[in-house]
CSV table of C-alpha atoms and ligand atoms in Angstrom, one decimal:
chain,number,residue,atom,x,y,z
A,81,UNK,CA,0.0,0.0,0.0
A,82,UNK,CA,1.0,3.7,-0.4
A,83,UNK,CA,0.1,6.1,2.5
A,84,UNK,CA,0.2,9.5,1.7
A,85,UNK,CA,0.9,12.1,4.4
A,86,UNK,CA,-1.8,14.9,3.3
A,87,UNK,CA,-1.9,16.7,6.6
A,88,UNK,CA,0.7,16.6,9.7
A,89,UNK,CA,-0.2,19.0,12.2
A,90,UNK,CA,-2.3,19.1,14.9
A,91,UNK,CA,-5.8,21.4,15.0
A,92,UNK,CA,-4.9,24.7,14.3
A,93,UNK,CA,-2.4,23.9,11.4
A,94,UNK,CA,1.3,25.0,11.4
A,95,UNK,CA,1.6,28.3,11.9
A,96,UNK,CA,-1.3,28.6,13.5
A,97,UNK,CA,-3.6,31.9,12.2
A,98,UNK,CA,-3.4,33.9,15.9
A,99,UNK,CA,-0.3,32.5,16.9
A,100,UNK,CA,3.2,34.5,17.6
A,101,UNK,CA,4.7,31.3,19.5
A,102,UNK,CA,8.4,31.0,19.0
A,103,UNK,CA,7.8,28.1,15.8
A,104,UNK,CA,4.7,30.5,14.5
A,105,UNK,CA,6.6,33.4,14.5
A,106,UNK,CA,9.7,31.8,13.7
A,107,UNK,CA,8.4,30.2,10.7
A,108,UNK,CA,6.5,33.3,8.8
A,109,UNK,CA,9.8,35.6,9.1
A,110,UNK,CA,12.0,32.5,8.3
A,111,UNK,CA,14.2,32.6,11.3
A,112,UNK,CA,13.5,28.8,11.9
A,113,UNK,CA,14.6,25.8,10.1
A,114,UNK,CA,10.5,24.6,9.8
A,115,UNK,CA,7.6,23.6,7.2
A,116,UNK,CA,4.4,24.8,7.2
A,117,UNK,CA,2.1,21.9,7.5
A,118,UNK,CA,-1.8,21.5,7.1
A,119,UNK,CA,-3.9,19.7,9.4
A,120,UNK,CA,-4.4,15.8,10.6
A,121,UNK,CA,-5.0,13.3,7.7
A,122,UNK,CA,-3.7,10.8,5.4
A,123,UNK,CA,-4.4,9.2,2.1
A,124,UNK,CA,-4.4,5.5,1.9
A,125,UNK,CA,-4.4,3.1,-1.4
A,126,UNK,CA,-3.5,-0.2,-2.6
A,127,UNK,CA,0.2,-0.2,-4.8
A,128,UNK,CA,-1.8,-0.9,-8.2
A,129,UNK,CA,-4.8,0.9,-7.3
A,130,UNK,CA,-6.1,4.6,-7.5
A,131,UNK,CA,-9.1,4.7,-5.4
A,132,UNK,CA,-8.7,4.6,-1.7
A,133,UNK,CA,-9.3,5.8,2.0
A,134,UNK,CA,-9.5,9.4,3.1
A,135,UNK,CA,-8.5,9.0,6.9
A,136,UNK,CA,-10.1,12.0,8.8
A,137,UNK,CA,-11.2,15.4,6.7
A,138,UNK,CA,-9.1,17.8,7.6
A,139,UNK,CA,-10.7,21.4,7.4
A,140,UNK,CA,-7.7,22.0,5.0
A,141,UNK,CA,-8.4,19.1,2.7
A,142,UNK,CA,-9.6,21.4,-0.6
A,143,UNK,CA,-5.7,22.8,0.1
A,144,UNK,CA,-4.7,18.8,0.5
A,145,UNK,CA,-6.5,17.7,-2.7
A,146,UNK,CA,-4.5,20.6,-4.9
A,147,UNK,CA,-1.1,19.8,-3.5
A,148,UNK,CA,-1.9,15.6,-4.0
A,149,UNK,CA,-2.5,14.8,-7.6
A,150,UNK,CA,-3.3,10.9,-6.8
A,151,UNK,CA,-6.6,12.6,-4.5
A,152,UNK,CA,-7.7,13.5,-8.7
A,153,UNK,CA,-7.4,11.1,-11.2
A,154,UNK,CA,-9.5,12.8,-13.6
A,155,UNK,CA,-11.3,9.8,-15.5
A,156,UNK,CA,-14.2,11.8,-16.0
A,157,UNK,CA,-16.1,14.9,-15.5
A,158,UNK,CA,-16.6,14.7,-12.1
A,159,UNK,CA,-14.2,12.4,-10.3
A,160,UNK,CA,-12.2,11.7,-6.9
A,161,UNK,CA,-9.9,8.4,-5.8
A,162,UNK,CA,-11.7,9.2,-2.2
A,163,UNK,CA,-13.6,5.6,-2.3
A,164,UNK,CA,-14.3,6.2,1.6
A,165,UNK,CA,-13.6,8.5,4.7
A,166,UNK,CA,-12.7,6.6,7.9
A,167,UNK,CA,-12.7,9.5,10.9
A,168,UNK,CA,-10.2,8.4,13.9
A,169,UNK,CA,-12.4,11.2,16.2
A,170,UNK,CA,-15.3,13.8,15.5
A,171,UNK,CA,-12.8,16.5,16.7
A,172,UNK,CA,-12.7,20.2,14.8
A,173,UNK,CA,-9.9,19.1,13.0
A,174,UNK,CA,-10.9,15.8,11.5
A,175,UNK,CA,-14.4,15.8,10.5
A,176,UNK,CA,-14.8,19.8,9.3
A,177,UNK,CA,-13.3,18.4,5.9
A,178,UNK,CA,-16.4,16.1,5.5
A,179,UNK,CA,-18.5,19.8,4.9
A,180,UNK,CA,-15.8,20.5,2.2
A,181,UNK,CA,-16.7,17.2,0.0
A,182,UNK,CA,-20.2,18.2,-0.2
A,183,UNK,CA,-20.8,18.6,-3.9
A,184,UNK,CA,-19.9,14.6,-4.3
A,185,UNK,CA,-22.5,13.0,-7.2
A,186,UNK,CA,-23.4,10.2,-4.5
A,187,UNK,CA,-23.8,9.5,-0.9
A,188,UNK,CA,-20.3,9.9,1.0
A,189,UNK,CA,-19.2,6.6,2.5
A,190,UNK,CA,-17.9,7.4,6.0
A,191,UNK,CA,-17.1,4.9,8.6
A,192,UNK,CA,-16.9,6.4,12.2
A,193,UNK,CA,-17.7,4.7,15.8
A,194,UNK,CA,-21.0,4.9,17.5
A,195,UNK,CA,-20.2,8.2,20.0
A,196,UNK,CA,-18.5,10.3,16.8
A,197,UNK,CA,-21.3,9.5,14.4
A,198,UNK,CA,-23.6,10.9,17.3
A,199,UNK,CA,-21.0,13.6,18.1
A,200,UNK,CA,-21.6,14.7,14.2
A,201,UNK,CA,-25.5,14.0,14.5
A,202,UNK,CA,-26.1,16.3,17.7
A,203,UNK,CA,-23.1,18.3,19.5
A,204,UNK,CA,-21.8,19.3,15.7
A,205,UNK,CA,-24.1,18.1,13.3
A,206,UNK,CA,-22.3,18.0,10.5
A,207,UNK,CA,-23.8,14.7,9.2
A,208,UNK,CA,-27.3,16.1,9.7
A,209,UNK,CA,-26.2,19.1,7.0
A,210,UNK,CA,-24.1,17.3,4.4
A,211,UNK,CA,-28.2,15.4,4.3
A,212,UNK,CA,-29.1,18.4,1.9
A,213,UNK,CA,-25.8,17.9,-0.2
A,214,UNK,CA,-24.5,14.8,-0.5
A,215,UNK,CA,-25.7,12.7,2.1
A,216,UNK,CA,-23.9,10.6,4.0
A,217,UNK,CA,-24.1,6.5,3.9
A,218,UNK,CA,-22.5,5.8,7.5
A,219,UNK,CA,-20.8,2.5,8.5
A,220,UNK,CA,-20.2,1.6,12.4
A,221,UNK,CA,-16.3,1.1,13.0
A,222,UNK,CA,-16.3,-2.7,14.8
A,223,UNK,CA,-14.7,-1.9,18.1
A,224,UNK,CA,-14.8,-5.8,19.2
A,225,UNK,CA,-11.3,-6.6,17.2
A,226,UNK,CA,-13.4,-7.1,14.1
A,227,UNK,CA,-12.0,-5.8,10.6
A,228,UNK,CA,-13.6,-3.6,7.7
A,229,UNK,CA,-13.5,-3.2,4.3
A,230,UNK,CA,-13.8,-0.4,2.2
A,231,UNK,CA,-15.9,-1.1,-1.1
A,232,UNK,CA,-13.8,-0.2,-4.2
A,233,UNK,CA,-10.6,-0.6,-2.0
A,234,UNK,CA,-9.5,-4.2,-2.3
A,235,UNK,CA,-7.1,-5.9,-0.3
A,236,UNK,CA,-7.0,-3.4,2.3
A,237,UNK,CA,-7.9,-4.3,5.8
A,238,UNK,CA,-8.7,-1.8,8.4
A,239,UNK,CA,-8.9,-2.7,12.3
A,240,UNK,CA,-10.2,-0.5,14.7
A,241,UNK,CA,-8.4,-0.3,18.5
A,242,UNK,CA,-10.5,2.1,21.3
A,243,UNK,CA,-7.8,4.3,22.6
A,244,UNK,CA,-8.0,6.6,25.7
A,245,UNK,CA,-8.5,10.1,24.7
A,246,UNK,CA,-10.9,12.6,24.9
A,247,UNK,CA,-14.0,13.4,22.9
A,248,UNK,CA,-14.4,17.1,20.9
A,249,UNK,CA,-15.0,19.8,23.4
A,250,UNK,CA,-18.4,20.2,21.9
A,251,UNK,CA,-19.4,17.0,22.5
A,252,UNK,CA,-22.2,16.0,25.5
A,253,UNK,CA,-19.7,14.0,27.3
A,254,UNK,CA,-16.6,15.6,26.8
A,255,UNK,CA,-16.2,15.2,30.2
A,256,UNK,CA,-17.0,11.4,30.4
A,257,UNK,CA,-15.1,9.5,28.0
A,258,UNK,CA,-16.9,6.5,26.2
A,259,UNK,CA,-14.9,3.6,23.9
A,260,UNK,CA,-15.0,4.4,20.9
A,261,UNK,CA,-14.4,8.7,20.9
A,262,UNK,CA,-10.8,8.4,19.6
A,263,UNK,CA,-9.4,5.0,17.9
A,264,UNK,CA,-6.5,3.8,16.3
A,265,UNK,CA,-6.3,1.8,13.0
A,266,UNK,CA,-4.3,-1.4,12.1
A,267,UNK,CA,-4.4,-0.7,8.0
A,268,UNK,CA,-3.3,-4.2,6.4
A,269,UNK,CA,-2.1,-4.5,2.9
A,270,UNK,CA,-3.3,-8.5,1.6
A,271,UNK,CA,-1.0,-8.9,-0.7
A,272,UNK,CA,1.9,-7.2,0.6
A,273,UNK,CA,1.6,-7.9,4.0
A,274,UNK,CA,2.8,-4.4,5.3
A,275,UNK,CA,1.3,-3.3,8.1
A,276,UNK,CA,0.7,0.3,9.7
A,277,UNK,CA,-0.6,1.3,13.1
A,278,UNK,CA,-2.4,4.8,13.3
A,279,UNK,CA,-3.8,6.9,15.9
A,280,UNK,CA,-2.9,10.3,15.3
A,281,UNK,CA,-4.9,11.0,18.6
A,282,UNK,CA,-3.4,8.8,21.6
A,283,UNK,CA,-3.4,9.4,25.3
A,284,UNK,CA,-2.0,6.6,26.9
A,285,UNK,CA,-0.2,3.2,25.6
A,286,UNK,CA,-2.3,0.5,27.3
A,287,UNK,CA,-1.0,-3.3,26.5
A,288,UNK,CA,-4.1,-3.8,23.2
A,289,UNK,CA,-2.3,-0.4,21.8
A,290,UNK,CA,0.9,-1.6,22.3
A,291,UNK,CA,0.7,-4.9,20.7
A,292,UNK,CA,-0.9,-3.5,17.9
A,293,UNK,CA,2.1,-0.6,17.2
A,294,UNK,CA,4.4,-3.9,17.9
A,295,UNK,CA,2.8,-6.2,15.0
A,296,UNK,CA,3.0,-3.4,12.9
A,297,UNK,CA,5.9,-2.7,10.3
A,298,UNK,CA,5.2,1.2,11.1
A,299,UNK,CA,3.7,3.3,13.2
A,300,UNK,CA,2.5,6.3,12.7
A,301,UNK,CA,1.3,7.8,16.2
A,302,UNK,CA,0.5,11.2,18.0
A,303,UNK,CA,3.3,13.5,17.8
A,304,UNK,CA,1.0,16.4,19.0
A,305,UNK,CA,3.1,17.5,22.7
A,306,UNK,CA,7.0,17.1,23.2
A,307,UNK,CA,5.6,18.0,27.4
A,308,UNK,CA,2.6,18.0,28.9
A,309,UNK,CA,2.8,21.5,30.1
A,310,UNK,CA,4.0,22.6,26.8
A,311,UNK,CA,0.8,25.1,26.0
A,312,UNK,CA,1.3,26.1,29.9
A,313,UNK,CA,4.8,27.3,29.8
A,314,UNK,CA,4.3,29.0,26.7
A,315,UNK,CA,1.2,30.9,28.0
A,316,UNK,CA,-0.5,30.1,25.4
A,317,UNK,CA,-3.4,28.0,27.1
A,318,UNK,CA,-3.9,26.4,30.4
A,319,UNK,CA,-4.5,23.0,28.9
A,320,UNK,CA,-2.1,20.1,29.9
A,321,UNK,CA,-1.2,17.3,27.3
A,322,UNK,CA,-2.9,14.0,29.2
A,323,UNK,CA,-5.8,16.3,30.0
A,324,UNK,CA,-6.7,16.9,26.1
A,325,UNK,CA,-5.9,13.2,25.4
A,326,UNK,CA,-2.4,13.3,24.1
A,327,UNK,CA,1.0,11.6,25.6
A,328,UNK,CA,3.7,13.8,25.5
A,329,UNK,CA,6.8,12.6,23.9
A,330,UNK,CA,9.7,13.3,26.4
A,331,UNK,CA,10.1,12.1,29.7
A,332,UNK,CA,9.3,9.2,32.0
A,333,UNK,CA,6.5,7.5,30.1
A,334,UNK,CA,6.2,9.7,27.0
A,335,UNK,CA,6.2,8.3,23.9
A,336,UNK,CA,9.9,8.5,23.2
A,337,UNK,CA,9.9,5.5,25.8
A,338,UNK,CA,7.4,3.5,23.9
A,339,UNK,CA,8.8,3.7,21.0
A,340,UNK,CA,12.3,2.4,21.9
A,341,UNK,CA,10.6,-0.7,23.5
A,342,UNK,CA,8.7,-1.7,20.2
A,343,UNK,CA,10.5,-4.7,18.4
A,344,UNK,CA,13.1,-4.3,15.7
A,345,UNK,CA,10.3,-5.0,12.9
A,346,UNK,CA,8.4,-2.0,13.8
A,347,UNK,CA,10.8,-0.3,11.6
A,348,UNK,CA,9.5,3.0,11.2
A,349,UNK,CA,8.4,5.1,13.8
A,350,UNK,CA,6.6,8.3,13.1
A,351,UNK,CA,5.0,11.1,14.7
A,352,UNK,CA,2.0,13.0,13.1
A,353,UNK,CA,-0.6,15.6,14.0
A,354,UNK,CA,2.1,17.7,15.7
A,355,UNK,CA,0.6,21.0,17.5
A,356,UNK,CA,2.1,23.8,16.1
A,357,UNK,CA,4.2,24.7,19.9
A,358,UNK,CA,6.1,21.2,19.8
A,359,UNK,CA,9.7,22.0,19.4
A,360,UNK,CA,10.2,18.9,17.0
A,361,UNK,CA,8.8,21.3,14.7
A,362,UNK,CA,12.4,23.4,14.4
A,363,UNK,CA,14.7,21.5,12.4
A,364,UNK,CA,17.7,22.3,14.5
A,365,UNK,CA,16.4,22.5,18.0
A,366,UNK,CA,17.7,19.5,20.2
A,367,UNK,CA,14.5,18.0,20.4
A,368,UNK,CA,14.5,17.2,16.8
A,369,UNK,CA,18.4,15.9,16.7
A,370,UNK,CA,17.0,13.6,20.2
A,371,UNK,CA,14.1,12.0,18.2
A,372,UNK,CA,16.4,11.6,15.1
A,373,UNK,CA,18.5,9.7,17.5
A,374,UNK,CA,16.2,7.7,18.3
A,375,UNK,CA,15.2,7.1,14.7
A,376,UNK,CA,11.9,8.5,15.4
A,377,UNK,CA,10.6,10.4,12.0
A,378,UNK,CA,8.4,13.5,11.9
A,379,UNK,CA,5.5,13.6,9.8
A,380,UNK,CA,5.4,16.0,7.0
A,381,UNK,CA,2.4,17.2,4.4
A,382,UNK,CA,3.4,15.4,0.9
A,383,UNK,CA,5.5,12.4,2.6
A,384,UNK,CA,4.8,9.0,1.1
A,385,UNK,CA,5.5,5.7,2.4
A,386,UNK,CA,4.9,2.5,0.9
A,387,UNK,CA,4.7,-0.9,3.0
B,625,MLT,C1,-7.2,17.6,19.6
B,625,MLT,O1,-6.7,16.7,18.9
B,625,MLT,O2,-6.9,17.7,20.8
B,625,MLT,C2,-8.0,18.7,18.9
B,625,MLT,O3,-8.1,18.4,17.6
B,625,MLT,C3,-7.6,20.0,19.2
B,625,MLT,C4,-8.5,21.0,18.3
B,625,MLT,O4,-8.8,20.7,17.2
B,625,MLT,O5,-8.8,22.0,18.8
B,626,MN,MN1,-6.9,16.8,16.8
B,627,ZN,ZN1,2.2,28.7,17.7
């Protein structure tokens, strides 16, 4: 399969529109080695195929289509290789996309778990207003270990993992977390056998999550926080890491740690949906050369990686 980095940063993009933060403001006047990067999602297809899986719409996705030629294969007048959408959350930045593919010729196929389809039915109801576009045909994500399929996406198995996390702020039970707000997906490839683990969105590595970034030949896993009082120390929001379901990276049980204990056929690591104030962001801060060390990749919009 060939997965196709469309978006890498976390909600609020890199730089982020109000943002004077030392990467924000370091990036627009060019005083930091950094790219700009669009927000959370990736573009999944088979090797020989051109249709496949949008995984979460990202408000930025229009942007994402232009800069992606394989998202437009032009074989007719009206045309997209999106056979599916598969949303990992209903957050702001995953689902706001789904408003964007509106004028589709036929009802959107979009798989999602039980809480975010009724996240996007009542809290935001997006689904309720693509009804008078589009329309949406929704499909439950399994959460019992079962796998799906996406028709028109062959030999591509997806595998849904309920991760702990935290639903959108606008949804009813923010506050009371349910399985199924925020999940990871074990993406197989039948014929090739490559494997990849995502969950863009991760708060803590229980022993499921683990074995699944283990049997997988990548991982491609939330890079949003180096600290958990990142936002804190920077005074740009009171909001800790854990509490917004996200493990930081450094320090004693961060995902740095993880990562090293994963088995030499995990082979590549990779961070995505990276909040515009992580330091990884700046190409020659020491966080960057630490993780490069630790032959830990950063996520970048346009990256491709086949497995
Ligand atoms: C998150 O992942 O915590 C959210 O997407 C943040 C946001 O979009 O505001
Ligand atoms: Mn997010
Ligand atoms: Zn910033």
């Amino acid at each position: 399969m060939r997965i196709t980095v469309l978006g890498s940063a976390a909600g609020g993009g890199f730089p982020q529109w109000n943002c004077n933060c030392p990467n924000c403001a370091g990036v627009r006047a060019g005083r930091i080695r950094a790219k700009p990067r669009t927000q959370s999602s990736i573009f999944v297809r088979p090797d020989d195929g051109v249709d496949g899986v949008l995984f979460n719409a990202s408000p930025d996705i229009l942007e994402q289509i232009r800069a992606s030629p394989v998202l437009q294969p032009a074989r007719a007048l009206r045309d997209t290789a999106i056979a599916g959408v598969v949303l990992i959350d209903g957050q702001v930045d995953h689902a706001t996309g789904l408003f964007m593919l509106r004028e589709r010729g036929s009802l959107l196929p979009l798989w999602c778990t039980d809480p975010v389809a009724e996240d996007l039915s009542r809290g935001n109801p997006v689904l309720g207003v693509l009804s008078h576009y589009c329309g949406v045909a929704r499909h439950a994500v399994p959460l019992d270990g079962g796998s799906f399929e996406v028709p028109g996406v062959p030999d591509l198995e997806f595998r849904a993992l309920a991760l702990t996390g935290k639903a959108a702020p606008y949804s009813p039970h923010r506050e009371h977390p349910v399985a199924g707000d925020n999940i990871g997906v074990t993406i197989t490839d039948r014929r090739s056998g490559g494997r990849l683990f995502y969950a863009p969105g991760l708060g803590a590595i229980t022993p499921p999550v683990f074995d699944a970034m283990a049997g997988a030949d990548a991982v491609m896993v939330d890079g949003t926080f180096w600290r958990d009082d990142e936002m804190p120390r920077l005074g740009v929001s009171s909001k800790r890491a854990r509490e917004i379901g996200h493990l930081p990276q450094a320090g004693e049980g961060g995902m740095i740690e993880w990562l090293a204990r994963l088995p030499a056929s995990t082979a590549r690591r990779m961070l995505i949906h990276i909040n515009n104030t992580n330091p990884i962001l700046d190409e020659d801060s020491a966080e960057h050369a630490a993780l490069r060390h630790a032959g830990i990749e950063v996520c970048e919009d346009g990256m491709t990686i086949q497995l």
